[in-house]
Short mmCIF file of C-alpha atoms in Angstrom, two decimals:
data_model
loop_
_atom_site.label_atom_id
_atom_site.label_comp_id
_atom_site.label_asym_id
_atom_site.label_seq_id
_atom_site.Cartn_x
_atom_site.Cartn_y
_atom_site.Cartn_z
CA UNK P 26 -86.07 0.04 81.07
CA UNK P 27 -83.39 2.64 81.33
CA UNK P 28 -80.11 2.82 79.39
CA UNK P 29 -77.07 4.59 80.54
CA UNK P 30 -74.44 5.83 78.10
CA UNK P 31 -71.01 5.61 79.51
CA UNK P 32 -68.41 7.93 77.93
CA UNK P 33 -65.15 6.35 76.94
CA UNK P 34 -62.35 7.09 79.23
CA UNK P 35 -60.29 10.11 78.20
CA UNK P 36 -57.12 9.43 76.23
CA UNK P 37 -54.10 10.18 78.27
CA UNK P 38 -52.37 13.37 77.20
CA UNK P 39 -49.02 11.75 76.43
CA UNK P 40 -50.73 9.26 74.08
CA UNK P 41 -52.59 12.08 72.30
CA UNK P 42 -49.42 14.03 71.72
CA UNK P 43 -47.64 10.92 70.45
CA UNK P 44 -50.49 10.22 68.03
CA UNK P 45 -50.28 13.74 66.63
CA UNK P 46 -46.55 13.36 66.09
CA UNK P 47 -47.05 10.10 64.26
CA UNK P 48 -49.52 11.69 61.86
CA UNK P 49 -47.43 14.80 61.13
CA UNK P 50 -44.02 13.18 60.80
CA UNK P 51 -42.98 12.91 57.13
CA UNK P 52 -42.36 9.52 55.67
CA UNK P 53 -38.60 8.96 55.78
CA UNK P 54 -38.54 6.65 52.73
CA UNK P 55 -38.79 9.34 50.01
CA UNK P 56 -35.97 11.25 51.71
CA UNK P 57 -33.76 8.21 51.67
CA UNK P 58 -34.68 7.60 47.98
CA UNK P 59 -33.83 11.18 46.98
CA UNK P 60 -30.47 11.05 48.68
CA UNK P 61 -29.65 7.74 47.05
CA UNK P 62 -30.59 9.00 43.58
CA UNK P 63 -28.58 12.19 43.97
CA UNK P 64 -25.58 10.29 45.18
CA UNK P 65 -25.89 7.91 42.24
CA UNK P 66 -26.02 10.77 39.73
CA UNK P 67 -23.07 12.48 41.36
CA UNK P 68 -20.95 9.36 41.41
CA UNK P 69 -21.85 8.57 37.78
CA UNK P 70 -20.91 12.08 36.62
CA UNK P 71 -17.65 11.97 38.53
CA UNK P 72 -16.79 8.59 37.06
CA UNK P 73 -17.51 9.79 33.55
CA UNK P 74 -15.38 12.92 34.06
CA UNK P 75 -12.46 10.87 35.35
CA UNK P 76 -12.81 8.37 32.52
CA UNK P 77 -12.94 11.15 29.90
CA UNK P 78 -9.90 12.91 31.36
CA UNK P 79 -7.98 9.65 31.47
CA UNK P 80 -8.90 8.80 27.88
CA UNK P 81 -7.94 12.30 26.68
CA UNK P 82 -4.61 12.14 28.44
CA UNK P 83 -3.96 8.73 26.93
CA UNK P 84 -4.82 9.80 23.35
CA UNK P 85 -3.23 13.30 23.31
CA UNK P 86 0.29 13.02 21.87
CA UNK P 87 3.12 14.78 23.69
CA UNK P 88 4.27 18.12 22.21
CA UNK P 89 7.13 17.96 19.69
CA UNK P 90 10.63 18.04 21.15
CA UNK P 91 12.00 21.38 19.93
CA UNK P 92 15.41 20.85 21.47
CA UNK P 93 18.08 22.54 19.35
CA UNK P 94 20.39 19.77 18.16
CA UNK P 95 22.39 21.77 15.59
CA UNK P 96 23.28 25.38 14.89
CA UNK P 97 24.12 27.01 11.59
CA UNK P 98 24.81 30.62 10.62
CA UNK P 99 23.93 32.70 7.57
CA UNK P 100 25.51 36.04 6.72
CA UNK P 101 23.18 38.26 4.70
CA UNK P 102 24.58 41.04 2.53
CA UNK P 103 23.10 43.85 0.48
CA UNK P 104 24.24 44.76 -3.01
CA UNK P 105 23.86 48.51 -3.70
CA UNK P 106 22.86 47.94 -7.33
CA UNK P 107 19.73 46.05 -8.30
CA UNK P 108 19.88 43.57 -11.15
CA UNK P 109 17.67 40.89 -12.56
CA UNK P 110 19.42 37.50 -12.50
CA UNK P 111 17.88 36.39 -15.80
CA UNK P 112 19.64 39.26 -17.57
CA UNK P 113 23.11 38.49 -16.26
CA UNK P 114 25.56 35.83 -17.30
CA UNK P 115 28.15 35.86 -14.53
CA UNK P 116 28.93 32.76 -12.52
CA UNK P 117 27.78 34.06 -9.15
CA UNK P 118 26.48 37.02 -7.20
CA UNK P 119 29.80 37.87 -5.55
CA UNK P 120 31.41 38.65 -8.90
CA UNK P 121 28.49 40.91 -9.79
CA UNK P 122 28.51 42.72 -6.47
CA UNK P 123 32.06 43.36 -5.29
CA UNK P 124 31.02 46.23 -3.00
CA UNK P 125 28.38 44.46 -0.95
CA UNK P 126 27.35 45.66 2.51
CA UNK P 127 27.02 43.11 5.28
CA UNK P 128 23.61 43.32 6.94
CA UNK P 129 24.52 40.89 9.70
CA UNK P 130 24.65 37.29 10.82
CA UNK P 131 21.65 35.10 11.64
CA UNK P 132 22.20 32.03 13.83
CA UNK P 133 19.59 29.32 13.34
CA UNK P 134 18.81 26.52 15.80
CA UNK P 135 17.61 23.30 14.16
CA UNK P 136 15.07 20.86 15.64
CA UNK P 137 16.80 17.59 14.82
CA UNK P 138 14.51 15.51 17.05
CA UNK P 139 11.36 16.61 15.25
CA UNK P 140 12.42 16.25 11.59
CA UNK P 141 15.93 14.77 11.42
CA UNK P 142 15.99 14.32 7.62
CA UNK P 143 14.97 17.92 6.95
CA UNK P 144 17.57 19.18 9.41
CA UNK P 145 20.33 16.97 7.96
CA UNK P 146 19.68 18.20 4.40
CA UNK P 147 19.53 21.86 5.44
CA UNK P 148 22.72 21.55 7.46
CA UNK P 149 24.44 19.90 4.49
CA UNK P 150 23.40 22.80 2.25
CA UNK P 151 24.93 25.23 4.74
CA UNK P 152 28.21 23.39 5.33
CA UNK P 153 29.09 21.87 1.94
CA UNK P 154 32.60 23.12 1.24
CA UNK P 155 33.53 20.62 -1.48
CA UNK P 156 35.54 22.17 -4.29
CA UNK P 157 33.62 20.15 -6.88
CA UNK P 158 31.56 22.24 -9.28
CA UNK P 159 28.57 19.99 -8.63
CA UNK P 160 28.60 20.80 -4.92
CA UNK P 161 25.55 22.77 -3.76
CA UNK P 162 25.34 25.32 -1.02
CA UNK P 163 23.28 28.33 -0.03
CA UNK P 164 26.34 30.56 -0.19
CA UNK P 165 26.01 33.19 -2.92
CA UNK P 166 22.26 32.69 -3.41
CA UNK P 167 19.49 35.26 -3.29
CA UNK P 168 16.69 36.11 -0.93
CA UNK P 169 14.39 36.17 -3.92
CA UNK P 170 11.09 37.15 -2.33
CA UNK P 171 9.93 39.14 0.68
CA UNK P 172 6.31 39.27 1.81
CA UNK P 173 6.08 42.30 4.14
CA UNK P 174 4.77 41.45 7.58
CA UNK P 175 4.93 37.71 6.86
CA UNK P 176 8.06 35.93 5.66
CA UNK P 177 11.05 35.91 3.32
CA UNK P 178 11.97 33.22 0.79
CA UNK P 179 15.46 31.95 -0.09
CA UNK P 180 17.10 28.92 -1.66
CA UNK P 181 15.28 28.88 -5.00
CA UNK P 182 16.71 26.26 -7.35
CA UNK P 183 17.77 27.04 -10.90
CA UNK P 184 20.68 27.69 -13.24
CA UNK P 185 20.69 31.48 -13.08
CA UNK P 186 23.05 33.55 -10.92
CA UNK P 187 21.81 33.71 -7.34
CA UNK P 188 19.87 30.44 -7.57
CA UNK P 189 20.78 27.16 -5.87
CA UNK P 190 22.34 24.61 -8.19
CA UNK P 191 20.47 21.33 -8.15
CA UNK P 192 21.79 19.55 -5.05
CA UNK P 193 23.43 16.18 -5.50
CA UNK P 194 23.71 13.48 -2.87
CA UNK P 195 21.01 14.73 -0.50
CA UNK P 196 18.86 12.09 1.19
CA UNK P 197 15.33 11.78 -0.18
CA UNK P 198 13.20 13.54 2.40
CA UNK P 199 10.29 11.25 3.33
CA UNK P 200 9.23 13.76 5.99
CA UNK P 201 7.60 15.95 3.34
CA UNK P 202 4.77 13.39 3.10
CA UNK P 203 4.56 12.53 6.80
CA UNK P 204 1.72 14.27 8.66
CA UNK P 205 3.75 14.26 11.89
CA UNK P 206 6.24 16.67 10.30
CA UNK P 207 3.65 19.45 10.11
CA UNK P 208 2.79 19.61 13.82
CA UNK P 209 4.68 22.84 14.56
CA UNK P 210 2.96 26.03 13.43
CA UNK P 211 4.27 29.38 12.18
CA UNK P 212 3.23 31.06 15.40
CA UNK P 213 5.84 33.82 15.77
CA UNK P 214 8.63 35.72 14.02
CA UNK P 215 11.96 34.01 13.44
CA UNK P 216 10.75 30.49 12.59
CA UNK P 217 12.62 28.51 9.94
CA UNK P 218 10.47 26.41 7.61
CA UNK P 219 10.95 24.18 4.57
CA UNK P 220 8.94 25.55 1.63
CA UNK P 221 6.41 23.15 0.19
CA UNK P 222 3.24 25.10 -0.54
CA UNK P 223 5.27 28.30 -1.06
CA UNK P 224 7.86 26.57 -3.22
CA UNK P 225 9.02 28.83 -6.04
CA UNK P 226 11.15 26.34 -8.02
CA UNK P 227 10.47 25.88 -11.73
CA UNK P 228 8.11 23.06 -12.61
CA UNK P 229 10.64 21.32 -14.85
CA UNK P 230 13.07 21.19 -11.92
CA UNK P 231 10.43 19.69 -9.64
CA UNK P 232 9.74 16.92 -12.15
CA UNK P 233 13.34 15.74 -12.02
CA UNK P 234 13.51 12.31 -10.26
CA UNK P 235 16.51 13.57 -8.29
CA UNK P 236 14.73 16.71 -7.11
CA UNK P 237 15.16 17.62 -3.44
CA UNK P 238 13.37 20.37 -1.49
CA UNK P 239 15.89 22.95 -0.26
CA UNK P 240 13.97 26.23 -0.58
CA UNK P 241 13.21 27.71 2.84
CA UNK P 242 11.41 30.60 4.49
CA UNK P 243 11.87 32.59 7.69
CA UNK P 244 8.87 34.28 9.30
CA UNK P 245 9.52 38.00 9.79
CA UNK P 246 6.58 38.99 11.97
CA UNK P 247 5.24 40.96 13.63
CA UNK P 248 2.51 38.34 13.95
CA UNK P 249 2.00 34.66 13.16
CA UNK P 250 1.46 33.26 9.66
CA UNK P 251 -1.40 30.74 10.00
CA UNK P 252 -1.74 30.50 6.21
CA UNK P 253 1.56 28.59 6.21
CA UNK P 254 0.53 26.07 8.86
CA UNK P 255 0.24 22.36 8.00
CA UNK P 256 1.62 23.06 4.49
CA UNK P 257 5.28 23.81 5.24
CA UNK P 258 7.62 22.12 7.73
CA UNK P 259 8.88 24.19 10.67
CA UNK P 260 12.30 22.79 11.59
CA UNK P 261 14.16 25.56 13.41
CA UNK P 262 14.19 29.11 14.73
CA UNK P 263 16.36 32.20 14.87
CA UNK P 264 18.61 32.16 17.93
CA UNK P 265 20.53 35.34 17.10
CA UNK P 266 20.06 38.06 14.53
CA UNK P 267 16.30 38.56 14.44
CA UNK P 268 17.05 42.25 13.83
CA UNK P 269 18.76 41.24 10.57
CA UNK P 270 15.62 39.37 9.49
CA UNK P 271 13.54 42.44 10.36
CA UNK P 272 15.88 44.67 8.32
CA UNK P 273 15.48 42.40 5.28
CA UNK P 274 11.70 42.46 5.67
CA UNK P 275 11.76 46.27 5.59
CA UNK P 276 13.39 46.45 2.14
CA UNK P 277 10.88 47.61 -0.52
CA UNK P 278 9.58 45.00 -2.96
CA UNK P 279 7.99 45.10 -6.39
CA UNK P 280 4.22 45.46 -6.14
CA UNK P 281 2.18 45.48 -9.35
CA UNK P 282 -0.69 47.90 -9.79
CA UNK P 283 -4.20 46.68 -9.09
CA UNK P 284 -5.04 46.83 -12.81
CA UNK P 285 -2.10 44.52 -13.60
CA UNK P 286 -3.21 42.09 -10.89
CA UNK P 287 -6.73 41.97 -12.31
CA UNK P 288 -5.42 41.39 -15.82
CA UNK P 289 -3.16 38.63 -14.53
CA UNK P 290 -6.08 36.92 -12.76
CA UNK P 291 -8.09 37.08 -15.97
CA UNK P 292 -5.22 35.61 -18.00
CA UNK P 293 -4.82 32.79 -15.50
CA UNK P 294 -8.57 32.10 -15.67
CA UNK P 295 -8.28 31.57 -19.43
CA UNK P 296 -5.26 29.30 -18.99
CA UNK P 297 -2.57 31.68 -20.21
CA UNK P 298 0.75 30.31 -18.94
CA UNK P 299 2.30 33.77 -19.10
CA UNK P 300 0.27 34.75 -16.04
CA UNK P 301 2.36 32.50 -13.81
CA UNK P 302 5.59 33.81 -15.31
CA UNK P 303 4.50 37.38 -14.70
CA UNK P 304 3.74 36.65 -11.05
CA UNK P 305 7.26 35.33 -10.49
CA UNK P 306 8.52 38.91 -10.27
CA UNK P 307 5.97 39.99 -7.67
CA UNK P 308 7.33 40.61 -4.16
CA UNK P 309 10.92 40.64 -5.36
CA UNK P 310 13.15 42.92 -3.27
CA UNK P 311 14.11 46.08 -5.13
CA UNK P 312 17.63 45.66 -3.73
CA UNK P 313 19.76 42.56 -4.11
CA UNK P 314 19.94 40.59 -0.85
CA UNK P 315 22.02 37.43 -0.81
CA UNK P 316 23.60 34.89 1.54
CA UNK P 317 27.26 35.88 1.48
CA UNK P 318 28.40 33.08 3.78
CA UNK P 319 27.00 30.15 5.75
CA UNK P 320 28.24 27.26 7.87
CA UNK P 321 27.92 25.35 11.12
CA UNK P 322 28.25 26.88 14.58
CA UNK P 323 30.17 24.55 16.87
CA UNK P 324 28.95 24.53 20.48
CA UNK P 325 30.02 22.43 23.46
CA UNK P 326 26.43 21.66 24.43
CA UNK P 327 24.35 21.45 21.26
CA UNK P 328 21.13 20.36 23.01
CA UNK P 329 19.82 23.77 23.99
CA UNK P 330 16.26 25.04 24.07
CA UNK P 331 15.39 27.90 21.71
CA UNK P 332 14.82 31.32 23.28
CA UNK P 333 11.36 32.83 23.53
CA UNK P 334 11.22 35.35 20.70
CA UNK P 335 8.72 38.20 20.69
#
């Protein structure tokens, strides 16, 4: 009995080619999954970025409004002879120094929208022209300290010639304990600041219930003074007369020898109160600089922006 083996019919060429294509074509599902995952990550990241930017913009407070609302002037003069106020008994500086030399006028722009109470008190101290003996003003008071390359101090309170008489009638300044008042920094020369950490008034004066802060500083440059930031209140800037401020900063000051400084530090460590008294004379100008006149500058448009100082 014979068997015959019949070969299967050949597969048509177009079917063979199609079969090969079906086996070699990549599965499209992973591709679609990868694209979907990438898109999801991208959209999530974008959403988070937008949300973060929106939240930051919502929580970041606007910068302080440094519009100049008021202007005052101060004339600074130089007395040829140096004297120590505690050794004199005259009523004021002008009677002690009849041949003073005018250094120049400094015009100060005040930021009344940032710290209105501080500005109002300072302006009052510049413009008080009452004939009463109890009236206080900066006129006739000393620039009592100069820190070269940093700032000058003026407006120290006391009963000696060249010191500010204790001001009466000034509003109690609640801005000195408000964190919002310390937003502006001492970032350049010519900035006007209310002295708090650098305050040089006597301790017995500060303990008076009627005490008001009136001592001020002006940064002299050439650089910023970050050590003053968030401790003293910036409330104005020099509009005219920065060269006068620079001239004052160039006047030599008393600098104790290193040995005296070390001895003073040791005395302070042991609680000797004389150490603080000794330091009160450090950085005093070796020439008498005082505010010979001060007052308000009247302008038709008081709301002006301060210039960009170097």
